[in-house]
Coordinates of C-alpha atoms and ligand atoms in Angstrom, one line a residue:
M1 CA -44.7 43.6 9.3
V2 CA -43.0 41.3 11.7
V3 CA -40.2 40.6 9.2
L4 CA -39.1 44.2 9.2
E5 CA -39.8 44.8 12.9
P6 CA -38.5 41.6 14.5
S7 CA -37.6 40.8 18.1
G8 CA -34.5 38.7 17.7
A9 CA -31.0 39.7 16.8
I10 CA -30.7 37.3 13.8
A11 CA -34.0 38.4 12.3
R12 CA -33.0 42.0 12.9
E13 CA -29.8 41.5 10.9
Q14 CA -31.7 39.8 8.1
A15 CA -34.2 42.7 8.0
N16 CA -31.3 45.2 7.8
L17 CA -29.8 43.2 4.9
L18 CA -33.2 43.3 3.1
V19 CA -33.6 47.1 3.6
V20 CA -30.0 47.9 2.6
S21 CA -30.0 45.8 -0.6
T22 CA -33.3 47.3 -1.6
L23 CA -32.0 50.8 -1.1
L24 CA -28.8 50.0 -3.1
M25 CA -30.9 48.7 -6.0
L26 CA -33.2 51.8 -5.8
L27 CA -30.0 53.9 -6.5
I28 CA -30.2 52.6 -10.0
I29 CA -33.9 52.0 -10.4
V30 CA -35.1 55.5 -9.3
P31 CA -32.8 57.5 -11.6
V32 CA -33.5 55.2 -14.6
I33 CA -37.3 55.6 -14.2
V34 CA -37.0 59.4 -13.6
L35 CA -34.7 59.9 -16.6
T36 CA -37.0 57.8 -18.8
F37 CA -39.7 60.4 -18.3
V38 CA -37.3 63.4 -18.5
F39 CA -35.9 62.2 -21.8
A40 CA -39.3 61.5 -23.3
W41 CA -40.5 64.9 -22.3
R42 CA -37.4 66.8 -23.3
Y43 CA -36.9 65.2 -26.7
R44 CA -40.6 65.2 -27.7
A45 CA -41.3 66.0 -31.3
S46 CA -42.9 69.4 -30.5
N47 CA -39.9 70.7 -28.4
K48 CA -37.9 72.7 -30.9
D49 CA -35.4 73.9 -28.1
A50 CA -33.8 70.5 -27.5
P51 CA -30.6 69.9 -29.4
Y52 CA -31.0 67.6 -32.4
T53 CA -27.8 65.6 -33.2
P54 CA -28.6 62.7 -35.6
E55 CA -24.8 62.0 -36.2
W56 CA -23.9 61.6 -32.5
D57 CA -22.9 58.0 -31.7
H58 CA -20.4 57.8 -28.8
S59 CA -19.4 59.4 -25.5
I60 CA -16.6 58.0 -23.3
Q61 CA -17.9 60.0 -20.3
L62 CA -21.4 58.5 -20.7
E63 CA -20.0 54.9 -21.2
L64 CA -17.9 55.3 -18.0
L65 CA -20.9 56.5 -16.0
I66 CA -23.3 53.8 -17.4
W67 CA -20.8 51.0 -16.6
S68 CA -19.3 52.2 -13.3
A69 CA -22.5 52.8 -11.4
P70 CA -24.0 49.3 -11.7
L71 CA -20.5 47.8 -11.3
L72 CA -20.1 49.6 -7.9
I73 CA -23.5 48.5 -6.8
I74 CA -22.9 44.9 -7.8
I75 CA -19.6 45.0 -5.8
A76 CA -21.4 46.5 -2.8
L77 CA -24.2 44.0 -3.0
G78 CA -21.8 41.2 -3.5
A79 CA -19.8 42.2 -0.4
L80 CA -22.9 42.5 1.7
T81 CA -24.1 39.1 0.6
W82 CA -20.7 37.5 1.3
I83 CA -20.5 39.0 4.8
G84 CA -24.2 38.3 5.5
T85 CA -24.0 34.7 4.4
H86 CA -21.2 34.1 6.8
T87 CA -22.4 36.0 9.9
L88 CA -26.0 34.8 9.5
D89 CA -25.1 31.2 8.7
P90 CA -27.7 29.3 10.8
Y91 CA -25.1 26.6 11.7
R92 CA -22.7 29.2 13.3
P93 CA -23.1 29.7 17.0
L94 CA -24.0 33.3 17.9
D95 CA -21.2 35.8 18.8
V96 CA -21.3 38.1 21.8
R97 CA -22.7 41.0 19.8
Q98 CA -25.7 38.9 18.7
A99 CA -26.4 37.4 22.1
P100 CA -25.6 39.8 24.9
R101 CA -25.2 37.2 27.6
D102 CA -22.2 34.9 26.9
L103 CA -24.0 31.7 27.9
P104 CA -23.8 28.2 26.5
P105 CA -26.8 27.9 24.1
L106 CA -30.0 26.3 25.2
K107 CA -30.6 23.1 23.2
I108 CA -34.1 22.6 21.7
Q109 CA -34.9 19.7 19.4
V110 CA -37.7 20.4 16.8
V111 CA -39.6 17.6 15.1
A112 CA -42.1 18.5 12.4
L113 CA -44.9 15.9 12.6
D114 CA -48.1 15.6 10.5
W115 CA -49.5 18.2 11.4
K116 CA -48.0 19.6 14.6
W117 CA -44.7 20.6 16.1
L118 CA -42.9 18.6 18.8
F119 CA -40.3 20.4 20.8
I120 CA -37.9 18.4 23.0
Y121 CA -35.8 20.0 25.7
P122 CA -33.1 17.3 26.2
E123 CA -31.3 19.2 29.0
Q124 CA -34.6 19.7 30.9
G125 CA -36.0 16.3 30.0
I126 CA -39.3 17.7 28.9
A127 CA -41.3 17.9 25.6
V128 CA -44.1 20.1 24.4
V129 CA -46.4 19.9 21.3
N130 CA -47.3 23.2 19.6
E131 CA -45.8 25.5 22.3
L132 CA -42.2 26.7 22.5
A133 CA -40.6 28.9 25.1
A134 CA -37.1 30.4 25.4
P135 CA -35.5 32.8 27.8
V136 CA -34.8 36.3 26.5
D137 CA -31.2 37.1 25.5
V138 CA -30.1 33.5 25.8
P139 CA -28.7 31.9 22.6
V140 CA -30.7 28.9 21.4
R141 CA -29.5 26.0 19.3
F142 CA -32.4 24.4 17.4
E143 CA -31.8 20.9 16.0
I144 CA -34.5 20.3 13.4
T145 CA -35.9 17.2 11.7
S146 CA -39.2 15.9 10.4
S147 CA -41.0 12.6 10.8
R148 CA -42.3 12.0 7.2
V149 CA -42.8 15.1 5.1
M150 CA -40.6 18.1 4.4
N151 CA -41.6 21.3 6.3
A152 CA -39.9 24.5 7.2
F153 CA -39.6 25.8 10.8
Y154 CA -40.3 29.5 10.8
I155 CA -40.7 32.1 13.6
P156 CA -40.7 35.4 11.7
A157 CA -39.9 37.4 14.9
L158 CA -36.9 35.2 15.7
A159 CA -35.0 34.2 12.5
G160 CA -35.3 33.0 8.9
M161 CA -37.0 29.7 7.9
I162 CA -35.0 26.5 8.1
Y163 CA -36.1 23.3 6.4
A164 CA -37.2 20.3 8.5
M165 CA -36.4 17.1 6.6
P166 CA -36.9 13.4 7.5
K167 CA -33.8 11.3 8.0
M168 CA -31.6 14.3 8.5
Q169 CA -31.0 17.1 11.0
T170 CA -30.7 20.8 10.2
T171 CA -29.5 23.5 12.7
L172 CA -30.5 27.0 13.6
H173 CA -28.8 29.3 16.1
A174 CA -30.9 32.3 17.2
V175 CA -31.9 34.5 20.1
I176 CA -35.0 36.3 21.2
N177 CA -34.3 39.7 22.7
K178 CA -37.8 41.1 23.5
P179 CA -40.2 39.3 25.8
G180 CA -43.5 38.5 24.2
E181 CA -45.7 36.0 22.5
Y182 CA -44.9 35.3 18.9
E183 CA -46.2 33.2 16.1
G184 CA -44.5 30.1 14.6
F185 CA -45.5 27.9 11.7
S186 CA -44.5 25.7 8.9
S187 CA -43.6 27.7 5.7
N188 CA -43.4 24.7 3.4
Y189 CA -46.6 23.0 2.3
S190 CA -46.8 19.5 3.8
G191 CA -50.4 18.3 3.2
A192 CA -53.9 18.5 4.5
G193 CA -53.3 19.8 8.0
F194 CA -50.5 22.2 7.0
S195 CA -52.6 25.4 7.6
N196 CA -53.1 24.5 11.3
M197 CA -49.5 23.5 11.9
R198 CA -49.0 26.6 14.1
F199 CA -47.5 27.1 17.5
R200 CA -47.0 29.9 20.1
F201 CA -43.4 31.0 20.8
L202 CA -43.0 32.5 24.2
G203 CA -40.0 34.8 24.8
V204 CA -39.8 35.0 28.6
S205 CA -37.4 36.1 31.4
S206 CA -35.1 33.5 32.8
A207 CA -37.2 33.2 36.0
D208 CA -40.4 32.8 34.0
F209 CA -38.6 30.2 31.8
D210 CA -37.7 28.1 34.9
Q211 CA -41.3 28.4 36.0
W212 CA -42.5 27.2 32.6
V213 CA -40.1 24.3 32.7
E214 CA -41.3 23.3 36.2
K215 CA -44.9 23.5 35.0
V216 CA -44.2 21.1 32.1
K217 CA -42.2 18.8 34.5
A218 CA -45.2 18.6 36.8
E219 CA -47.1 17.0 33.9
R220 CA -47.5 13.3 34.6
Q221 CA -47.6 12.3 30.9
A222 CA -44.3 10.9 29.6
L223 CA -43.2 10.9 26.0
T224 CA -42.1 7.3 25.8
R225 CA -41.3 5.7 22.5
P226 CA -44.8 4.1 22.1
A227 CA -46.3 7.5 23.0
Y228 CA -44.2 9.1 20.3
L229 CA -45.3 6.5 17.7
E230 CA -48.9 7.3 18.7
L231 CA -48.3 11.1 18.4
E232 CA -46.6 10.7 15.1
K233 CA -49.9 9.6 13.4
P234 CA -51.4 12.4 11.3
T235 CA -53.8 14.7 13.2
D236 CA -55.1 18.1 12.5
R237 CA -55.6 21.1 14.9
E238 CA -53.6 19.5 17.7
P239 CA -53.9 21.2 21.1
V240 CA -50.8 22.0 23.2
R241 CA -49.6 18.9 25.0
R242 CA -47.0 18.8 27.7
Y243 CA -44.8 15.9 28.7
G244 CA -42.9 15.9 32.0
E245 CA -40.6 13.2 30.8
V246 CA -39.0 12.2 27.5
A247 CA -37.5 8.8 26.4
P248 CA -33.7 9.2 26.3
D249 CA -32.2 9.7 22.9
L250 CA -35.6 10.0 21.3
F251 CA -34.6 12.8 18.8
N252 CA -31.7 10.7 17.6
A253 CA -34.0 7.7 17.0
I254 CA -36.4 9.9 15.1
V255 CA -33.7 11.2 12.8
N256 CA -32.4 7.7 12.2
R257 CA -35.9 6.2 11.9
C258 CA -35.6 3.6 14.6
V259 CA -38.2 4.6 17.2
A260 CA -40.3 1.5 16.7
P261 CA -39.0 -1.7 18.4
G262 CA -37.0 -3.9 16.0
Q263 CA -36.1 -1.1 13.6
R264 CA -32.4 -0.7 12.8
C265 CA -31.0 2.8 13.0
E266 CA -29.9 4.3 9.7
S267 CA -26.7 5.5 11.4
D268 CA -25.8 1.9 12.3
M269 CA -26.6 0.7 8.9
V270 CA -24.3 3.3 7.3
R271 CA -21.5 2.4 9.7
E272 CA -21.9 -1.3 8.9
M273 CA -21.9 -0.5 5.2
H274 CA -18.6 1.3 5.5
K275 CA -17.1 -1.7 7.2
A276 CA -17.7 -3.7 4.1
P277 CA -15.7 -1.8 1.4
A278 CA -16.4 -4.4 -1.3
A279 CA -20.1 -3.3 -1.3
H280 CA -19.1 0.4 -1.3
D281 CA -17.5 2.7 -3.8
D282 CA -14.4 4.6 -2.8
T283 CA -15.6 8.1 -3.7
H284 CA -18.5 7.9 -1.3
R285 CA -16.2 6.9 1.5
R286 CA -14.1 10.0 1.1
Q287 CA -17.0 12.3 1.7
Ligands
LIG1 CU1 -21.7 5.4 2.6

C-alpha cells in the first residue's frame, strides 16, 4: 500500500492522519461491538444469575459516560482535522520540517491533456510528456491545469490528488524524500484514454536531476505553440516525449485558452470587462 507507506513528507503526514483518525474512531467502535456480544450473552433468557431489573430507567453515571466519550473523540478528531487542513493545505509552501533543505521550490507546470500529461519546467526551459523528475528533498511547486476535460493529478507516493481543470490553475506543494521510480496517474475519469493516462515519476539526486535536465535539453524537438496544438489532440498510450525548448509563457496561454493564433486570452477579456462597469455588476467586482 503506497498510500500508507509513502516516500514524500506530505503523503507521510496524510497517511498519519488517516491512521490516527481510524484509531480514534476504533476507540468507540471496538468497545461497542464487544459490549453488544457481552450484553447479549450475559442477559440471555437462560442465564438466571444476571440481575433482572424491569423498573430501572435512568443512571447519571452511564449518561455521563455515554455522552462524554464520543464528545471527547469528536473534539480530538475536530482538532486534528483543523490542524491537518492548515498544515497540509496544498497551496501553502512547505515549511522547514517538511522539506529539510531550505531551498526555493522547483516550479513544474502540469497540463492534463487527452490522454497524457505534459510537464513544463519553466526555469529550465524544457518540457516532457508522461515523465516527471524531481530532485530528492527539494520542495516542488506544481501549477496544474487541463486542456479540455477535468482530471486529477495524483502521485500516491508524493501527495494527495489535486484536480486539474481547464481555464483555471490549481497548486500543489510537495517534496519527495526517497529516491526511486514512482507511479503517477489521473484519478478522475476523463474519457476513452483515461486508463492509459499514466506517467513515471522519478525521485533523483540533485546531480542526477541536472543530468536528466541536460538530457532533455539535448533533445532537438521544441514545444512551440503549433507543436502544442498538435500535441493537444486526443491520443491514447502516448510514449514519453522530450522537448529541449518550450515556447515562452505557454502554460499561461493554455490556462487562458489563447495558444492558437488570433485567440484572445481570457485574462485580457476579464480585464477589459472590468474596465466597462456598465456591463458589470458591482458584487462581482468586489470579489
Ligand atoms: Cu468579472
